[in-house]
Amino acid sequence: MKFAERLNAHLTPEWRTQYIDYDELKEHLYKYTQVLETLPFFSEEETKAFLDECDEEFFNLCESALRKIEVFFSEKIAEANRKFTTLVDELDNYIESTHHKSISWITGSKVSLSRRLTESFGREGDKCRVSVRENGSTNTPIWNKISKIQSEENSELRRRQSRSKQSENPKYDAQRLDRRKKTFRKLHDLKLAFSEFYLSLVLLQNYQSLNFTGFRKILKKHDKLLRRNTGLLWRQQVVECAHFNTSRDVDDLITEVENIFTEKLEQGDRQKAMKRLRVPPLSEKYNPRGLFLFGLFFGVFLAQFIVILLTCLRLQLISLLLAYVCTSS
């Protein structure tokens, strides 16, 4: 497959105008070669001067294309960093809220115990604690009552734990079930948001690769057609040093998303996380001709099947009618 076809097949449609215009640059190269072939014999100095003019025009076009790519890539990287920060904050808030809910009822039990002790004994409880510290004895009526309250609180704690297990039955606690559904939806939305963000990073990574390959291909063609090495030098001095090529921000973000998704959203199951994040190969494209032939043959097969089915039903109906006529006569 020629690179121009590959570029059109693999680019992101929404970003079409932001890629290297490979066809336009190639047309300029062919225009230069046609001029060389049609002009009368040039001296070596005249040929060099003409090729220098061609290079100046061609590399100005390449510079313009590179500037466009650099600006777009920088904007997308900044946008990706902002999106990543927002997603991480939302995930941290979700984890914090679910953790707070899981321990709130235990904290409530402790507060309840303290409140009951205070309400039941007041200053007598304070005197009891002073007596225990001074004498080291807990065999007092007040202390026995405190132990009884603690025992009741422990029983209440066990009952709450039992109810939390029973609450898996939706009929037992409709409100708690509704909260669990909202929590599940929030978790599902976070996973979906991270998956979509991961896809956008893969597309941006593909954007980097396609544009660098485009410059490499067109500059190689430049040197081949014009029989110079200025294309190679321009690639080494300009393209290979460009931010869109040297930046590893996209790779780092992809790694961060994979690690966060694995540790915080799939409980350390990396295989499950990567299955959820997996992006279909960008090179996979439907073959329109193959799809058309499949539809055509399937339609013919379906029509023949229906005809055969109706014929069988018709023959069966005729045989039933003949049998009925014979029996009635």
Short mmCIF file of C-alpha atoms in Angstrom, two decimals:
data_model
loop_
_atom_site.label_atom_id
_atom_site.label_comp_id
_atom_site.label_asym_id
_atom_site.label_seq_id
_atom_site.Cartn_x
_atom_site.Cartn_y
_atom_site.Cartn_z
CA MET A 1 0.00 0.00 0.00
CA LYS A 2 1.36 3.43 -0.93
CA PHE A 3 1.89 5.83 1.94
CA ALA A 4 -0.73 8.31 0.69
CA GLU A 5 -3.34 5.54 0.80
CA ARG A 6 -2.12 4.38 4.20
CA LEU A 7 -2.31 7.93 5.54
CA ASN A 8 -5.88 8.39 4.32
CA ALA A 9 -6.85 5.00 5.76
CA HIS A 10 -5.35 5.51 9.22
CA LEU A 11 -5.77 9.19 10.00
CA THR A 12 -8.37 10.46 12.46
CA PRO A 13 -11.15 12.01 10.30
CA GLU A 14 -11.75 14.92 12.69
CA TRP A 15 -8.09 15.89 12.41
CA ARG A 16 -7.73 15.41 8.65
CA THR A 17 -6.58 18.97 7.93
CA GLN A 18 -3.94 18.80 10.69
CA TYR A 19 -1.81 16.09 9.08
CA ILE A 20 1.05 16.51 6.62
CA ASP A 21 -0.31 17.12 3.12
CA TYR A 22 1.70 14.35 1.51
CA ASP A 23 -0.01 14.55 -1.89
CA GLU A 24 0.61 18.28 -2.24
CA LEU A 25 4.30 17.95 -1.44
CA LYS A 26 4.60 15.04 -3.86
CA GLU A 27 2.99 17.10 -6.65
CA HIS A 28 5.61 19.82 -6.17
CA LEU A 29 8.40 17.27 -6.50
CA TYR A 30 6.96 15.89 -9.74
CA LYS A 31 6.58 19.44 -11.04
CA TYR A 32 10.27 20.08 -10.45
CA THR A 33 11.30 16.92 -12.30
CA GLN A 34 9.04 17.77 -15.24
CA VAL A 35 10.66 21.19 -15.53
CA LEU A 36 14.10 19.59 -15.52
CA GLU A 37 13.10 17.23 -18.32
CA THR A 38 11.51 19.85 -20.57
CA LEU A 39 14.07 22.65 -20.26
CA PRO A 40 17.03 22.79 -22.67
CA PHE A 41 20.42 21.61 -21.55
CA PHE A 42 21.56 23.28 -18.36
CA SER A 43 25.09 23.76 -17.25
CA GLU A 44 26.09 22.36 -13.90
CA GLU A 45 25.89 25.78 -12.28
CA GLU A 46 22.47 26.50 -13.79
CA THR A 47 21.13 23.11 -12.70
CA LYS A 48 22.39 23.67 -9.18
CA ALA A 49 20.81 27.14 -9.07
CA PHE A 50 17.48 25.76 -10.26
CA LEU A 51 17.54 22.93 -7.71
CA ASP A 52 18.41 25.39 -4.97
CA GLU A 53 15.31 27.40 -5.88
CA CYS A 54 13.24 24.21 -5.83
CA ASP A 55 14.64 23.30 -2.42
CA GLU A 56 13.86 26.72 -1.02
CA GLU A 57 10.25 26.51 -2.14
CA PHE A 58 9.85 22.87 -1.12
CA PHE A 59 11.38 23.26 2.35
CA ASN A 60 9.25 26.35 2.96
CA LEU A 61 6.21 24.15 2.33
CA CYS A 62 7.63 21.51 4.68
CA GLU A 63 8.31 24.18 7.31
CA SER A 64 4.71 25.38 7.07
CA ALA A 65 3.40 21.81 7.44
CA LEU A 66 5.69 21.19 10.41
CA ARG A 67 4.59 24.39 12.13
CA LYS A 68 0.94 23.38 11.73
CA ILE A 69 1.63 19.94 13.20
CA GLU A 70 3.63 21.36 16.12
CA VAL A 71 0.86 23.79 17.10
CA PHE A 72 -1.86 21.16 16.89
CA PHE A 73 0.16 18.59 18.82
CA SER A 74 0.97 21.07 21.60
CA GLU A 75 -2.71 21.97 21.93
CA LYS A 76 -3.70 18.31 22.13
CA ILE A 77 -1.04 17.54 24.74
CA ALA A 78 -2.19 20.44 26.92
CA GLU A 79 -5.79 19.28 26.54
CA ALA A 80 -4.82 15.70 27.44
CA ASN A 81 -2.98 16.84 30.58
CA ARG A 82 -5.99 18.85 31.73
CA LYS A 83 -8.31 15.92 31.08
CA PHE A 84 -6.01 13.52 32.91
CA THR A 85 -5.87 15.78 35.98
CA THR A 86 -9.67 16.06 36.02
CA LEU A 87 -10.16 12.30 35.75
CA VAL A 88 -7.65 11.57 38.52
CA ASP A 89 -9.37 14.10 40.81
CA GLU A 90 -12.77 12.55 40.11
CA LEU A 91 -11.40 9.08 40.82
CA ASP A 92 -9.77 10.18 44.08
CA ASN A 93 -13.01 11.86 45.19
CA TYR A 94 -14.97 8.71 44.38
CA ILE A 95 -12.55 6.48 46.32
CA GLU A 96 -12.57 8.89 49.27
CA SER A 97 -16.38 9.08 49.35
CA THR A 98 -16.84 5.30 49.21
CA HIS A 99 -14.20 4.81 51.92
CA HIS A 100 -15.91 7.43 54.10
CA LYS A 101 -19.28 5.70 53.74
CA SER A 102 -17.81 2.31 54.62
CA ILE A 103 -16.45 3.52 57.98
CA SER A 104 -19.12 6.07 58.91
CA TRP A 105 -21.42 3.55 60.59
CA ILE A 106 -18.52 2.18 62.70
CA THR A 107 -17.66 5.71 63.80
CA GLY A 108 -21.31 6.24 64.63
CA SER A 109 -21.23 3.25 66.96
CA LYS A 110 -18.27 4.67 68.84
CA VAL A 111 -19.96 8.05 69.17
CA SER A 112 -23.14 6.33 70.35
CA LEU A 113 -21.25 4.49 73.08
CA SER A 114 -19.60 7.68 74.31
CA ARG A 115 -22.94 9.51 74.28
CA ARG A 116 -24.71 6.76 76.23
CA LEU A 117 -21.97 6.65 78.84
CA THR A 118 -22.13 10.40 79.27
CA GLU A 119 -25.93 10.49 79.45
CA SER A 120 -26.13 7.54 81.85
CA PHE A 121 -23.48 8.50 84.36
CA GLY A 122 -22.38 12.06 83.90
CA ARG A 123 -20.12 13.00 86.77
CA GLU A 124 -20.47 9.56 88.37
CA GLY A 125 -18.76 8.07 85.37
CA ASP A 126 -15.92 10.52 85.80
CA LYS A 127 -15.64 9.60 89.47
CA CYS A 128 -15.61 5.94 88.51
CA ARG A 129 -12.76 6.46 86.07
CA VAL A 130 -10.83 8.39 88.73
CA SER A 131 -11.42 5.56 91.20
CA VAL A 132 -10.19 2.98 88.73
CA ARG A 133 -7.04 4.96 88.03
CA GLU A 134 -6.33 5.38 91.78
CA ASN A 135 -7.27 1.91 93.06
CA GLY A 136 -6.87 -0.25 89.97
CA SER A 137 -10.24 -1.93 90.68
CA THR A 138 -13.07 -2.32 88.17
CA ASN A 139 -15.38 -4.30 90.46
CA THR A 140 -17.85 -1.50 91.15
CA PRO A 141 -21.57 -1.18 90.31
CA ILE A 142 -20.96 1.73 87.97
CA TRP A 143 -18.16 -0.05 86.19
CA ASN A 144 -20.34 -3.15 85.84
CA LYS A 145 -23.02 -1.01 84.25
CA ILE A 146 -20.46 0.47 81.87
CA SER A 147 -19.42 -3.05 80.86
CA LYS A 148 -23.07 -3.92 80.27
CA ILE A 149 -23.50 -0.93 77.94
CA GLN A 150 -20.36 -1.86 76.07
CA SER A 151 -21.70 -5.38 75.65
CA GLU A 152 -24.97 -4.00 74.27
CA GLU A 153 -23.03 -1.81 71.84
CA ASN A 154 -21.03 -4.81 70.65
CA SER A 155 -24.27 -6.69 70.08
CA GLU A 156 -25.62 -3.73 68.12
CA LEU A 157 -22.43 -3.69 66.06
CA ARG A 158 -22.86 -7.36 65.21
CA ARG A 159 -26.50 -6.76 64.25
CA ARG A 160 -25.45 -3.94 61.90
CA GLN A 161 -22.89 -6.19 60.30
CA SER A 162 -25.56 -8.83 59.84
CA ARG A 163 -27.93 -6.29 58.29
CA SER A 164 -25.18 -5.13 55.92
CA LYS A 165 -24.93 -8.70 54.63
CA GLN A 166 -28.69 -9.07 54.36
CA SER A 167 -28.93 -5.78 52.48
CA GLU A 168 -27.76 -7.61 49.34
CA ASN A 169 -31.42 -8.56 49.03
CA PRO A 170 -33.03 -5.56 47.26
CA LYS A 171 -36.28 -6.04 49.18
CA TYR A 172 -34.51 -5.64 52.51
CA ASP A 173 -33.32 -2.05 52.16
CA ALA A 174 -34.46 -0.10 49.09
CA GLN A 175 -32.56 3.05 50.00
CA ARG A 176 -29.26 1.25 50.47
CA LEU A 177 -29.79 -0.58 47.19
CA ASP A 178 -30.38 2.74 45.46
CA ARG A 179 -27.13 4.09 46.90
CA ARG A 180 -25.29 1.00 45.71
CA LYS A 181 -26.73 1.46 42.22
CA LYS A 182 -25.56 5.06 42.15
CA THR A 183 -22.10 3.96 43.29
CA PHE A 184 -22.00 1.31 40.56
CA ARG A 185 -23.07 3.85 37.94
CA LYS A 186 -20.36 6.23 39.11
CA LEU A 187 -17.75 3.47 38.90
CA HIS A 188 -19.00 2.48 35.45
CA ASP A 189 -18.86 6.10 34.28
CA LEU A 190 -15.30 6.47 35.55
CA LYS A 191 -14.18 3.33 33.74
CA LEU A 192 -15.84 4.54 30.55
CA ALA A 193 -14.24 7.98 30.87
CA PHE A 194 -10.77 6.49 31.34
CA SER A 195 -11.32 4.14 28.38
CA GLU A 196 -12.34 7.02 26.11
CA PHE A 197 -9.37 9.07 27.29
CA TYR A 198 -7.06 6.13 26.62
CA LEU A 199 -8.40 5.89 23.06
CA SER A 200 -7.76 9.61 22.50
CA LEU A 201 -4.15 9.10 23.62
CA VAL A 202 -3.68 6.19 21.21
CA LEU A 203 -5.02 8.36 18.38
CA LEU A 204 -2.61 11.14 19.33
CA GLN A 205 0.25 8.64 19.41
CA ASN A 206 -0.79 7.49 15.94
CA TYR A 207 -0.84 11.15 14.85
CA GLN A 208 2.81 11.47 15.87
CA SER A 209 3.82 8.32 14.03
CA LEU A 210 1.98 9.08 10.79
CA ASN A 211 3.34 12.60 10.48
CA PHE A 212 6.93 11.58 11.15
CA THR A 213 6.61 8.77 8.62
CA GLY A 214 5.11 11.24 6.16
CA PHE A 215 8.09 13.58 6.45
CA ARG A 216 10.53 10.70 6.20
CA LYS A 217 8.85 9.34 3.05
CA ILE A 218 8.47 12.66 1.24
CA LEU A 219 12.04 13.77 2.01
CA LYS A 220 13.38 10.44 0.81
CA LYS A 221 11.39 10.88 -2.40
CA HIS A 222 12.81 14.40 -2.71
CA ASP A 223 16.37 13.08 -2.64
CA LYS A 224 15.56 10.31 -5.08
CA LEU A 225 13.87 12.53 -7.68
CA LEU A 226 16.20 15.52 -7.44
CA ARG A 227 19.31 13.44 -6.80
CA ARG A 228 20.37 15.39 -3.73
CA ASN A 229 20.78 14.65 -0.03
CA THR A 230 19.28 17.91 1.23
CA GLY A 231 16.08 16.09 2.18
CA LEU A 232 17.97 13.77 4.51
CA LEU A 233 19.80 16.69 6.09
CA TRP A 234 16.57 18.63 6.61
CA ARG A 235 14.96 15.63 8.29
CA GLN A 236 17.92 15.13 10.62
CA GLN A 237 18.29 18.81 11.50
CA VAL A 238 14.62 19.84 11.70
CA VAL A 239 12.07 17.02 11.79
CA GLU A 240 13.89 14.70 14.18
CA CYS A 241 14.34 17.59 16.63
CA ALA A 242 10.70 18.72 16.43
CA HIS A 243 8.63 18.58 19.61
CA PHE A 244 5.95 16.32 18.11
CA ASN A 245 8.67 13.72 17.43
CA THR A 246 10.81 14.02 20.57
CA SER A 247 7.93 14.37 23.06
CA ARG A 248 7.17 11.29 25.16
CA ASP A 249 4.26 12.92 26.99
CA VAL A 250 1.72 10.71 25.23
CA ASP A 251 3.63 7.53 26.07
CA ASP A 252 3.89 8.61 29.72
CA LEU A 253 0.17 9.38 29.92
CA ILE A 254 -0.70 6.01 28.38
CA THR A 255 1.45 4.26 31.00
CA GLU A 256 -0.14 6.30 33.81
CA VAL A 257 -3.67 5.47 32.65
CA GLU A 258 -2.85 1.76 32.41
CA ASN A 259 -1.40 1.72 35.93
CA ILE A 260 -4.26 3.72 37.48
CA PHE A 261 -6.90 1.63 35.73
CA THR A 262 -5.22 -1.56 36.91
CA GLU A 263 -4.62 -0.58 40.54
CA LYS A 264 -7.66 1.58 41.34
CA LEU A 265 -10.41 0.41 39.00
CA GLU A 266 -9.67 -3.30 38.53
CA GLN A 267 -8.09 -4.11 41.94
CA GLY A 268 -4.69 -4.95 40.50
CA ASP A 269 -5.95 -7.25 37.72
CA ARG A 270 -3.82 -5.96 34.83
CA GLN A 271 -5.15 -8.48 32.33
CA LYS A 272 -8.71 -7.37 32.99
CA ALA A 273 -7.70 -3.72 32.86
CA MET A 274 -5.90 -4.07 29.53
CA LYS A 275 -8.84 -5.99 28.10
CA ARG A 276 -11.10 -3.08 29.02
CA LEU A 277 -8.66 -0.51 27.64
CA ARG A 278 -7.70 -2.45 24.54
CA VAL A 279 -8.06 -0.47 21.32
CA PRO A 280 -8.70 -2.32 18.03
CA PRO A 281 -5.70 -2.11 15.69
CA LEU A 282 -5.94 1.13 13.76
CA SER A 283 -4.84 -0.71 10.63
CA GLU A 284 -7.96 -2.87 10.61
CA LYS A 285 -10.30 -1.54 7.96
CA TYR A 286 -13.29 -3.11 6.32
CA ASN A 287 -12.81 -4.11 2.71
CA PRO A 288 -15.80 -2.55 0.90
CA ARG A 289 -15.57 -5.05 -1.98
CA GLY A 290 -15.48 -8.04 0.36
CA LEU A 291 -18.36 -6.65 2.40
CA PHE A 292 -20.42 -6.12 -0.77
CA LEU A 293 -19.76 -9.66 -2.01
CA PHE A 294 -20.65 -11.11 1.37
CA GLY A 295 -23.95 -9.21 1.39
CA LEU A 296 -24.70 -10.25 -2.19
CA PHE A 297 -24.10 -13.97 -1.63
CA PHE A 298 -25.92 -13.93 1.68
CA GLY A 299 -28.93 -12.27 0.03
CA VAL A 300 -28.98 -14.86 -2.79
CA PHE A 301 -28.69 -17.70 -0.28
CA LEU A 302 -31.50 -16.28 1.84
CA ALA A 303 -33.79 -15.88 -1.20
CA GLN A 304 -33.15 -19.48 -2.33
CA PHE A 305 -33.76 -20.76 1.17
CA ILE A 306 -37.14 -18.99 1.32
CA VAL A 307 -38.12 -20.36 -2.12
CA ILE A 308 -37.24 -23.93 -1.08
CA LEU A 309 -39.12 -23.54 2.19
CA LEU A 310 -42.26 -22.26 0.44
CA THR A 311 -42.05 -25.09 -2.13
CA CYS A 312 -41.88 -27.72 0.61
CA LEU A 313 -44.84 -26.17 2.39
CA ARG A 314 -46.82 -26.07 -0.88
CA LEU A 315 -46.12 -29.76 -1.62
CA GLN A 316 -47.07 -30.71 1.91
CA LEU A 317 -50.32 -28.78 1.63
CA ILE A 318 -51.17 -30.46 -1.72
CA SER A 319 -50.54 -33.91 -0.25
CA LEU A 320 -52.82 -33.13 2.68
CA LEU A 321 -55.59 -31.97 0.33
CA LEU A 322 -55.29 -35.13 -1.81
CA ALA A 323 -55.45 -37.29 1.28
CA TYR A 324 -58.55 -35.44 2.46
CA VAL A 325 -60.27 -35.87 -0.95
CA CYS A 326 -59.48 -39.60 -1.03
CA THR A 327 -60.86 -40.20 2.45
CA SER A 328 -64.01 -38.17 1.83
CA SER A 329 -64.81 -40.03 -1.41
#
